[in-house]
Short mmCIF file of C-alpha atoms and ligand atoms in Angstrom, two decimals:
data_model
loop_
_atom_site.label_atom_id
_atom_site.label_comp_id
_atom_site.label_asym_id
_atom_site.label_seq_id
_atom_site.Cartn_x
_atom_site.Cartn_y
_atom_site.Cartn_z
CA MET A 16 -12.66 -40.58 5.57
CA THR A 17 -11.87 -42.38 2.37
CA THR A 18 -8.41 -43.72 1.73
CA LEU A 19 -8.48 -42.25 -1.77
CA GLN A 20 -7.37 -38.64 -1.78
CA SER A 21 -9.65 -36.18 -3.53
CA ASN A 22 -8.34 -34.45 -6.62
CA PHE A 23 -7.92 -31.25 -4.59
CA ASP A 24 -5.99 -32.93 -1.76
CA ALA A 25 -3.62 -34.71 -4.15
CA ARG A 26 -2.73 -31.67 -6.22
CA THR A 27 -2.43 -29.42 -3.16
CA ALA A 28 0.01 -31.88 -1.58
CA ARG A 29 2.06 -31.73 -4.83
CA VAL A 30 2.09 -27.91 -4.81
CA LEU A 31 3.17 -27.72 -1.16
CA ASP A 32 5.87 -30.38 -1.70
CA GLU A 33 7.24 -28.47 -4.65
CA LEU A 34 7.35 -25.18 -2.70
CA THR A 35 9.27 -26.93 0.06
CA ARG A 36 11.68 -28.54 -2.41
CA LYS A 37 12.42 -25.20 -4.10
CA GLY A 38 12.94 -23.43 -0.78
CA GLU A 39 9.97 -21.13 -1.46
CA TYR A 40 7.72 -22.35 1.36
CA LYS A 41 6.72 -19.44 3.59
CA HIS A 42 6.94 -19.96 7.33
CA LEU A 43 4.79 -17.52 9.28
CA GLN A 44 6.64 -15.83 12.12
CA MET A 45 4.57 -15.62 15.30
CA ILE A 46 4.70 -12.22 17.01
CA GLN A 47 3.66 -12.18 20.65
CA GLY A 48 3.07 -8.48 21.31
CA PRO A 49 2.52 -5.14 19.60
CA MET A 50 4.18 -4.00 16.36
CA GLY A 51 7.03 -1.61 17.10
CA PRO A 52 10.71 -0.94 16.30
CA THR A 53 11.33 -4.23 18.11
CA VAL A 54 8.97 -7.22 18.22
CA THR A 55 8.82 -10.40 20.30
CA LEU A 56 9.06 -13.51 18.13
CA ARG A 57 8.07 -16.98 19.28
CA GLN A 58 10.92 -19.44 18.73
CA ASP A 59 10.56 -23.06 17.56
CA ASP A 60 11.15 -24.30 21.12
CA GLY A 61 8.32 -22.10 22.43
CA SER A 62 10.60 -19.48 23.99
CA SER A 63 10.45 -15.79 23.07
CA LYS A 64 13.09 -13.60 21.45
CA GLU A 65 13.07 -9.84 20.98
CA VAL A 66 14.33 -8.75 17.57
CA LEU A 67 14.67 -5.46 15.70
CA CYS A 68 11.92 -5.11 13.13
CA PHE A 69 12.89 -3.64 9.75
CA CYS A 70 10.10 -5.19 7.67
CA SER A 71 6.82 -3.70 8.85
CA ASN A 72 4.80 -0.90 7.26
CA ASN A 73 4.60 0.89 10.62
CA TYR A 74 6.32 3.89 9.03
CA LEU A 75 5.51 6.44 11.71
CA GLY A 76 5.47 4.09 14.69
CA LEU A 77 1.77 4.80 15.28
CA ALA A 78 0.60 1.15 15.41
CA ASN A 79 1.30 1.05 19.13
CA ASP A 80 1.05 4.76 19.94
CA PRO A 81 -0.83 4.97 23.28
CA ARG A 82 -3.19 7.65 21.91
CA VAL A 83 -4.07 5.53 18.88
CA VAL A 84 -4.63 2.43 21.05
CA GLU A 85 -6.75 4.42 23.51
CA ALA A 86 -8.91 5.86 20.70
CA GLY A 87 -9.52 2.31 19.48
CA ILE A 88 -10.52 1.14 22.96
CA GLU A 89 -12.88 4.10 23.34
CA GLY A 90 -14.42 3.30 19.95
CA LEU A 91 -14.88 -0.33 20.95
CA LYS A 92 -16.59 0.71 24.18
CA LYS A 93 -18.81 3.30 22.58
CA TYR A 94 -19.88 1.41 19.45
CA GLY A 95 -19.36 -2.25 20.37
CA ALA A 96 -17.58 -4.89 18.33
CA GLY A 97 -18.93 -3.88 14.94
CA THR A 98 -21.74 -2.51 12.81
CA ALA A 99 -23.55 -5.80 12.12
CA SER A 100 -24.67 -4.25 8.86
CA VAL A 101 -23.55 -2.93 5.51
CA ARG A 102 -23.29 0.83 5.25
CA PHE A 103 -26.52 1.56 3.35
CA ILE A 104 -28.80 -0.46 5.63
CA CYS A 105 -27.84 0.42 9.20
CA GLY A 106 -24.03 0.21 9.23
CA THR A 107 -23.05 3.87 8.99
CA PHE A 108 -22.02 5.24 12.38
CA ASP A 109 -20.96 8.78 13.12
CA CYS A 110 -17.35 7.55 13.57
CA HIS A 111 -17.40 6.73 9.83
CA GLU A 112 -18.49 10.24 9.02
CA THR A 113 -15.68 11.55 11.24
CA ILE A 114 -12.87 9.49 9.73
CA GLU A 115 -14.07 10.10 6.16
CA HIS A 116 -14.00 13.81 6.86
CA THR A 117 -10.52 13.50 8.38
CA ILE A 118 -9.19 11.51 5.41
CA ALA A 119 -10.56 14.09 2.93
CA GLN A 120 -8.93 16.90 4.91
CA TYR A 121 -5.64 15.00 5.13
CA MET A 122 -5.60 14.12 1.43
CA GLY A 123 -6.84 17.50 0.21
CA THR A 124 -9.91 16.06 -1.54
CA GLU A 125 -13.63 16.88 -1.43
CA ALA A 126 -14.66 13.56 0.06
CA SER A 127 -13.59 10.05 0.97
CA TYR A 128 -15.18 6.68 1.72
CA THR A 129 -13.81 3.78 3.77
CA PHE A 130 -13.64 0.04 3.16
CA VAL A 131 -12.45 -2.89 5.27
CA SER A 132 -9.16 -2.87 3.32
CA CYS A 133 -7.45 -1.07 0.46
CA TRP A 134 -7.74 -4.36 -1.40
CA THR A 135 -11.53 -3.96 -1.15
CA ALA A 136 -11.32 -0.28 -2.12
CA ASN A 137 -9.55 -1.27 -5.34
CA GLU A 138 -12.09 -4.01 -5.98
CA ALA A 139 -14.82 -1.37 -5.59
CA ILE A 140 -13.47 1.54 -7.59
CA TYR A 141 -12.64 -0.04 -10.99
CA PRO A 142 -15.81 -2.10 -11.54
CA THR A 143 -17.92 0.82 -10.29
CA PHE A 144 -16.26 3.67 -12.17
CA ALA A 145 -15.45 1.99 -15.49
CA GLU A 146 -18.19 1.57 -18.12
CA PRO A 147 -18.17 -0.15 -21.54
CA GLY A 148 -16.15 1.98 -23.96
CA ASP A 149 -13.68 2.99 -21.22
CA ILE A 150 -10.04 1.92 -21.14
CA ILE A 151 -7.88 1.50 -18.01
CA ILE A 152 -4.12 1.95 -18.53
CA SER A 153 -1.99 0.54 -15.70
CA ASP A 154 1.72 0.49 -14.69
CA ALA A 155 3.12 -3.06 -14.90
CA LEU A 156 4.34 -2.97 -11.30
CA ASN A 157 1.04 -1.80 -9.80
CA HIS A 158 -0.07 -3.62 -6.66
CA ALA A 159 -1.83 -6.98 -7.05
CA CYS A 160 -5.19 -5.60 -5.89
CA ILE A 161 -5.15 -2.89 -8.58
CA ILE A 162 -4.48 -5.58 -11.18
CA ASP A 163 -7.31 -7.72 -9.80
CA GLY A 164 -9.68 -4.73 -9.54
CA ILE A 165 -9.07 -3.88 -13.20
CA ARG A 166 -9.50 -7.52 -14.25
CA LEU A 167 -12.77 -7.63 -12.33
CA ALA A 168 -13.99 -4.47 -14.08
CA ALA A 169 -13.16 -5.93 -17.51
CA THR A 170 -14.81 -9.25 -16.62
CA MET A 171 -17.97 -7.79 -15.12
CA LYS A 172 -18.58 -5.21 -17.83
CA LYS A 173 -17.99 -6.36 -21.39
CA GLY A 174 -16.44 -3.50 -23.34
CA VAL A 175 -14.24 -2.20 -20.51
CA HIS A 176 -10.76 -2.32 -22.06
CA LYS A 177 -7.45 -2.61 -20.23
CA THR A 178 -3.79 -2.32 -21.11
CA VAL A 179 -0.45 -2.18 -19.28
CA PHE A 180 2.67 -0.03 -19.79
CA PRO A 181 6.16 -1.15 -18.63
CA HIS A 182 7.02 0.17 -15.17
CA ALA A 183 7.52 3.97 -15.21
CA ASP A 184 7.89 4.01 -19.01
CA TYR A 185 5.89 7.14 -19.79
CA GLY A 186 6.93 7.04 -23.44
CA VAL A 187 4.95 3.83 -23.79
CA LEU A 188 2.13 5.32 -21.68
CA ARG A 189 1.95 8.13 -24.25
CA GLU A 190 1.78 5.57 -27.09
CA LYS A 191 -1.03 3.77 -25.27
CA LEU A 192 -2.91 7.07 -24.90
CA ILE A 193 -2.46 7.84 -28.60
CA ALA A 194 -3.68 4.34 -29.51
CA ALA A 195 -6.70 4.74 -27.19
CA ALA A 196 -7.58 8.08 -28.82
CA LYS A 197 -7.59 6.37 -32.24
CA ASP A 198 -9.41 3.22 -31.13
CA PRO A 199 -13.06 3.25 -32.32
CA GLU A 200 -13.96 0.93 -29.42
CA VAL A 201 -12.75 3.48 -26.86
CA THR A 202 -15.71 5.86 -26.75
CA GLY A 203 -15.83 6.61 -23.02
CA GLN A 204 -13.39 7.61 -20.29
CA VAL A 205 -9.64 6.90 -20.35
CA TRP A 206 -8.19 6.03 -16.91
CA VAL A 207 -4.51 5.99 -15.97
CA VAL A 208 -3.61 4.10 -12.81
CA THR A 209 -0.37 4.00 -10.83
CA ASP A 210 0.99 3.27 -7.40
CA GLY A 211 2.45 6.43 -5.82
CA VAL A 212 5.26 4.50 -4.08
CA PHE A 213 6.12 1.08 -5.54
CA SER A 214 6.54 -1.47 -2.78
CA MET A 215 9.30 -3.69 -4.18
CA GLU A 216 11.55 -1.01 -5.74
CA GLY A 217 10.77 1.72 -3.23
CA ASP A 218 10.65 4.15 -6.17
CA ILE A 219 7.90 6.66 -6.97
CA ALA A 220 5.68 7.44 -9.93
CA ASP A 221 6.47 10.69 -11.77
CA LEU A 222 3.05 12.16 -11.05
CA PRO A 223 3.63 15.54 -12.78
CA ALA A 224 4.63 13.73 -16.00
CA ILE A 225 1.61 11.42 -15.77
CA ARG A 226 -0.72 14.33 -14.98
CA GLY A 227 0.60 16.18 -18.03
CA LEU A 228 -0.17 13.19 -20.25
CA CYS A 229 -3.62 12.77 -18.68
CA ASP A 230 -4.41 16.44 -19.37
CA GLU A 231 -3.21 16.14 -22.95
CA PHE A 232 -5.46 13.16 -23.62
CA GLY A 233 -8.42 13.93 -21.35
CA ALA A 234 -7.66 10.99 -19.06
CA MET A 235 -8.50 10.64 -15.36
CA LEU A 236 -5.68 9.75 -12.93
CA ILE A 237 -6.04 7.29 -10.03
CA VAL A 238 -3.12 6.88 -7.61
CA ASP A 239 -2.84 4.16 -4.96
CA ASP A 240 -0.43 5.66 -2.45
CA SER A 241 -0.60 3.03 0.29
CA HIS A 242 3.18 3.16 0.90
CA GLY A 243 3.26 6.96 0.46
CA HIS A 244 0.70 8.01 3.09
CA GLY A 245 2.51 9.13 6.23
CA VAL A 246 5.82 9.00 4.34
CA MET A 247 5.95 11.27 1.29
CA GLY A 248 5.80 15.06 1.26
CA ARG A 249 6.72 17.48 4.00
CA THR A 250 3.68 16.63 6.13
CA GLY A 251 3.29 13.00 5.03
CA ARG A 252 0.23 13.48 2.83
CA GLY A 253 1.68 11.35 0.07
CA THR A 254 3.44 11.43 -3.27
CA HIS A 255 1.14 14.21 -4.51
CA GLU A 256 2.38 16.44 -1.69
CA HIS A 257 5.98 15.49 -2.55
CA PHE A 258 5.36 16.93 -6.03
CA GLY A 259 3.35 19.97 -4.85
CA MET A 260 0.16 18.66 -6.45
CA MET A 261 -2.34 19.09 -3.62
CA GLY A 262 -4.20 22.03 -5.15
CA ARG A 263 -4.93 25.49 -3.85
CA GLY A 264 -5.92 25.72 -0.24
CA ALA A 265 -4.20 22.49 0.65
CA ASP A 266 -0.52 23.03 -0.15
CA GLY A 267 -0.79 26.59 -1.40
CA GLY A 268 -1.19 25.68 -5.04
CA GLY A 269 0.17 23.03 -7.31
CA THR A 270 1.09 23.38 -10.95
CA SER A 271 -2.44 23.37 -12.37
CA GLY A 272 -4.02 25.85 -9.95
CA ASN A 273 -6.85 23.33 -9.50
CA ASP A 274 -8.91 23.82 -6.33
CA ILE A 275 -9.27 20.16 -5.51
CA GLY A 276 -5.79 18.93 -6.35
CA GLU A 277 -4.32 17.31 -9.39
CA VAL A 278 -4.93 13.62 -8.78
CA ASP A 279 -8.54 12.68 -9.56
CA PHE A 280 -8.87 9.77 -7.14
CA PHE A 281 -6.70 8.10 -4.55
CA THR A 282 -6.89 4.69 -2.97
CA GLY A 283 -4.99 4.04 0.23
CA THR A 284 -4.70 1.78 3.23
CA LEU A 285 -5.17 2.46 6.93
CA GLY A 286 -2.99 -0.60 7.61
CA LYS A 287 0.44 0.94 6.98
CA GLY A 288 1.66 4.41 7.99
CA LEU A 289 -1.81 5.59 9.04
CA GLY A 290 -1.92 3.61 12.27
CA GLY A 291 -1.23 0.11 11.01
CA GLY A 292 -4.69 -1.19 11.93
CA ALA A 293 -6.59 -2.20 8.83
CA GLY A 294 -9.01 -0.71 6.36
CA GLY A 295 -8.76 1.31 3.19
CA PHE A 296 -10.28 4.28 1.45
CA VAL A 297 -11.07 6.03 -1.79
CA ALA A 298 -10.60 9.82 -1.75
CA GLY A 299 -11.59 12.24 -4.49
CA SER A 300 -14.55 14.22 -5.80
CA ARG A 301 -17.85 14.24 -3.93
CA ARG A 302 -19.57 12.98 -7.08
CA GLY A 303 -17.26 9.98 -7.45
CA ILE A 304 -17.71 9.06 -3.79
CA GLU A 305 -21.50 9.31 -4.22
CA LEU A 306 -21.28 6.82 -7.08
CA LEU A 307 -19.33 4.39 -4.88
CA ILE A 308 -21.96 4.69 -2.15
CA GLN A 309 -24.77 4.05 -4.64
CA ARG A 310 -23.17 1.37 -6.81
CA GLY A 311 -20.01 -0.12 -5.26
CA ARG A 312 -20.60 -3.82 -4.67
CA PRO A 313 -18.40 -3.99 -1.54
CA THR A 314 -20.38 -0.98 -0.27
CA LEU A 315 -23.70 -2.69 -0.92
CA PHE A 316 -22.83 -6.23 0.16
CA SER A 317 -19.98 -6.15 2.70
CA ASN A 318 -19.76 -4.89 6.27
CA ALA A 319 -18.52 -1.44 7.24
CA LEU A 320 -15.10 -0.65 8.69
CA PRO A 321 -15.28 -1.70 12.39
CA ALA A 322 -15.80 1.26 14.71
CA THR A 323 -12.69 0.53 16.77
CA ILE A 324 -10.55 0.83 13.61
CA ALA A 325 -12.42 3.93 12.44
CA CYS A 326 -11.58 5.57 15.78
CA SER A 327 -7.94 4.42 16.05
CA ALA A 328 -7.11 5.28 12.42
CA ASN A 329 -8.83 8.66 12.77
CA LYS A 330 -6.60 9.41 15.75
CA ALA A 331 -3.49 8.30 13.82
CA ILE A 332 -4.29 10.69 10.94
CA GLU A 333 -5.00 13.54 13.37
CA ILE A 334 -1.61 12.94 14.99
CA ILE A 335 0.11 13.09 11.58
CA MET A 336 -1.64 16.36 10.75
CA ASP A 337 -0.87 17.89 14.16
CA GLU A 338 2.68 16.58 14.58
CA PRO A 339 4.66 16.63 11.32
CA GLU A 340 7.81 15.86 13.35
CA HIS A 341 7.10 12.11 13.02
CA VAL A 342 7.40 12.41 9.23
CA GLN A 343 10.60 14.42 9.65
CA ARG A 344 12.09 11.81 12.00
CA LEU A 345 11.29 9.09 9.49
CA LYS A 346 13.09 11.04 6.75
CA THR A 347 16.13 11.51 9.00
CA ASN A 348 16.16 7.77 9.79
CA VAL A 349 15.90 6.88 6.10
CA ASP A 350 18.81 9.20 5.22
CA THR A 351 20.98 7.88 8.06
CA ALA A 352 20.26 4.24 7.27
CA ARG A 353 20.83 4.69 3.54
CA SER A 354 24.21 6.38 3.93
CA LYS A 355 25.43 3.87 6.55
CA ILE A 356 24.28 0.88 4.49
CA LYS A 357 26.04 2.30 1.42
CA ALA A 358 29.19 3.00 3.45
CA ALA A 359 29.11 -0.68 4.50
CA GLY A 360 29.44 -1.57 0.81
CA PHE A 361 25.89 -2.59 -0.11
CA ASP A 362 24.06 -1.76 -3.32
CA VAL A 363 20.94 0.03 -2.06
CA LEU A 364 18.45 1.52 -4.53
CA GLU A 365 18.16 5.32 -4.40
CA SER A 366 14.73 6.86 -3.60
CA PRO A 367 12.92 9.30 -1.29
CA THR A 368 10.70 6.58 0.22
CA ALA A 369 11.07 4.55 3.44
CA ILE A 370 11.72 1.34 1.47
CA LEU A 371 15.40 0.43 1.03
CA PRO A 372 15.90 -2.60 -1.21
CA ILE A 373 19.38 -4.18 -1.26
CA ILE A 374 19.81 -6.20 -4.45
CA VAL A 375 21.69 -9.45 -3.78
CA GLY A 376 21.01 -11.54 -6.90
CA GLU A 377 19.84 -15.10 -6.35
CA THR A 378 16.62 -15.91 -4.48
CA SER A 379 18.33 -18.53 -2.32
CA LYS A 380 20.97 -15.97 -1.34
CA ALA A 381 18.34 -13.42 -0.28
CA ILE A 382 16.56 -16.06 1.82
CA ALA A 383 19.81 -17.27 3.43
CA MET A 384 20.81 -13.69 4.26
CA SER A 385 17.47 -12.90 5.90
CA GLN A 386 17.72 -16.13 7.96
CA ARG A 387 21.23 -15.21 9.08
CA LEU A 388 20.08 -11.67 10.01
CA LEU A 389 17.25 -13.07 12.09
CA GLU A 390 19.71 -15.26 14.00
CA MET A 391 21.56 -12.02 14.77
CA GLY A 392 18.32 -10.45 16.03
CA VAL A 393 17.45 -8.38 12.95
CA PHE A 394 14.14 -9.09 11.20
CA VAL A 395 14.39 -8.26 7.47
CA ILE A 396 12.63 -10.18 4.72
CA GLY A 397 14.26 -11.44 1.52
CA PHE A 398 12.16 -11.34 -1.65
CA GLY A 399 12.95 -13.47 -4.66
CA TYR A 400 11.45 -14.80 -7.83
CA PRO A 401 8.48 -14.72 -8.66
CA VAL A 402 7.76 -11.62 -6.54
CA VAL A 403 10.66 -9.80 -8.23
CA PRO A 404 12.48 -10.65 -11.53
CA GLU A 405 14.92 -13.57 -11.62
CA GLY A 406 18.45 -12.52 -10.56
CA GLU A 407 17.16 -9.42 -8.75
CA ALA A 408 16.36 -11.00 -5.39
CA ARG A 409 16.66 -8.50 -2.59
CA LEU A 410 16.53 -7.78 1.08
CA ARG A 411 13.85 -5.17 1.66
CA ILE A 412 14.55 -2.88 4.60
CA GLN A 413 11.69 -0.68 5.77
CA MET A 414 12.43 2.21 8.08
CA SER A 415 10.19 3.63 10.81
CA ALA A 416 10.18 6.91 12.70
CA ALA A 417 10.24 4.71 15.82
CA HIS A 418 13.75 3.38 15.09
CA THR A 419 16.55 4.93 17.14
CA GLY A 420 20.16 5.57 16.10
CA GLU A 421 21.19 2.43 18.00
CA HIS A 422 18.63 0.35 16.09
CA ILE A 423 20.08 1.60 12.80
CA ASP A 424 23.66 0.88 13.94
CA ALA A 425 22.66 -2.64 14.99
CA LEU A 426 21.12 -3.20 11.54
CA VAL A 427 24.28 -2.01 9.75
CA ASP A 428 26.54 -4.09 12.05
CA ALA A 429 24.51 -7.20 11.29
CA LEU A 430 24.64 -6.47 7.53
CA LYS A 431 28.44 -6.11 7.76
CA LYS A 432 28.74 -9.53 9.42
CA LEU A 433 26.91 -11.26 6.56
C1 PLP B 517 -0.42 -2.77 0.91
C2 PLP B 517 -1.12 -2.26 -0.30
C3 PLP B 517 -2.48 -2.52 -0.50
C4 PLP B 517 -3.27 -3.43 0.41
O1 PLP B 517 -3.78 -2.72 1.50
P1 PLP B 517 -4.72 -3.49 2.55
O2 PLP B 517 -5.44 -2.40 3.24
O3 PLP B 517 -3.83 -4.29 3.44
O4 PLP B 517 -5.65 -4.34 1.74
C5 PLP B 517 -3.09 -1.96 -1.60
N1 PLP B 517 -2.41 -1.21 -2.48
C6 PLP B 517 -1.09 -0.96 -2.33
C7 PLP B 517 -0.38 -0.10 -3.33
C8 PLP B 517 -0.41 -1.47 -1.24
O5 PLP B 517 0.90 -1.25 -1.09
#
């Protein structure tokens, strides 16, 4: 040890001090059991406290469903701890084939391919699919891993262009498409990319409007519906089901009469509504999936989805397909919570998703409110600047099918006491 701090140590100490001073330092809460409508939190004095959880992505309550857990255990026993290989060498097990078939069936696509996370799926799809002369047009509020995946594509392949339209402003999207059509440097494919459900607003992309624009300009549409899977549509397929865009044979026909649905490719996570484990996927045409298998760098250089996750997530998706009542219960819970929160006098954003943001204004206020709620046994996170715009700090409530009427009443009572 030298007494002189390295450059890295000195500047990191400054960054951490500043975060603490501004009240932006994140303290990780330690959970001592499974994710559910209630969780056990470790307290500062080492004791445990059970609190209501309104901030997880466990939308259908499947993270601790006994059948999902059992399927994971069986997978662990049958296949061991992991693949010890990338997919194309000796890391493809028949449980991967099974879950990729299940995901394609669930999504209404020809094929799918899994990754260790949706983050990885987005890092795979853009650099693999985009070629010089292409342009990728992205909603400003798209998830961080979409932004990074697009940046990576543009960095790795010179001549891949990228541009952003303001959130849900399809007038500007149209202008961007017109500009791309006139741009002599755009000689290849035009891609339009959006989240299905936006995580901070809880709002949804207008997929029929975007599809219409894509058709007009010959663009391909990619939707990341990580917060929509298990939530949106009558059977929880996602935002495309919500809009009747699953294609013939899947939802009985969307607006285009296309056999394979109206969204060209999806990315999604297995770590939210679909069992809460981990992992991600790309779903779409067989040909596109083939390209990912041949050329995707995470496919070629990173390990496969662990078998235990492949088995537990597969079971979670089968349960959703067999038992649509979980999706219905979630919708009922969302409606109940929204009307009671509104009746209590709070400004909650309107939307069909399971994300209920309450705008409170200042970042410090949002943080203080979430601390006060936790003292009352209700776990809700406050988000402030820079995650959301200045002055629009919010409490973000996330509903689950696993919440009961009493859980919702306890939430509203605690909000009223604030
Ligand atoms: C949560 C989320 C991800 C990240 O998923 P992981 O599987 O945890 O990497 C990606 N995209 C969107 C839109 C998300 O909401």
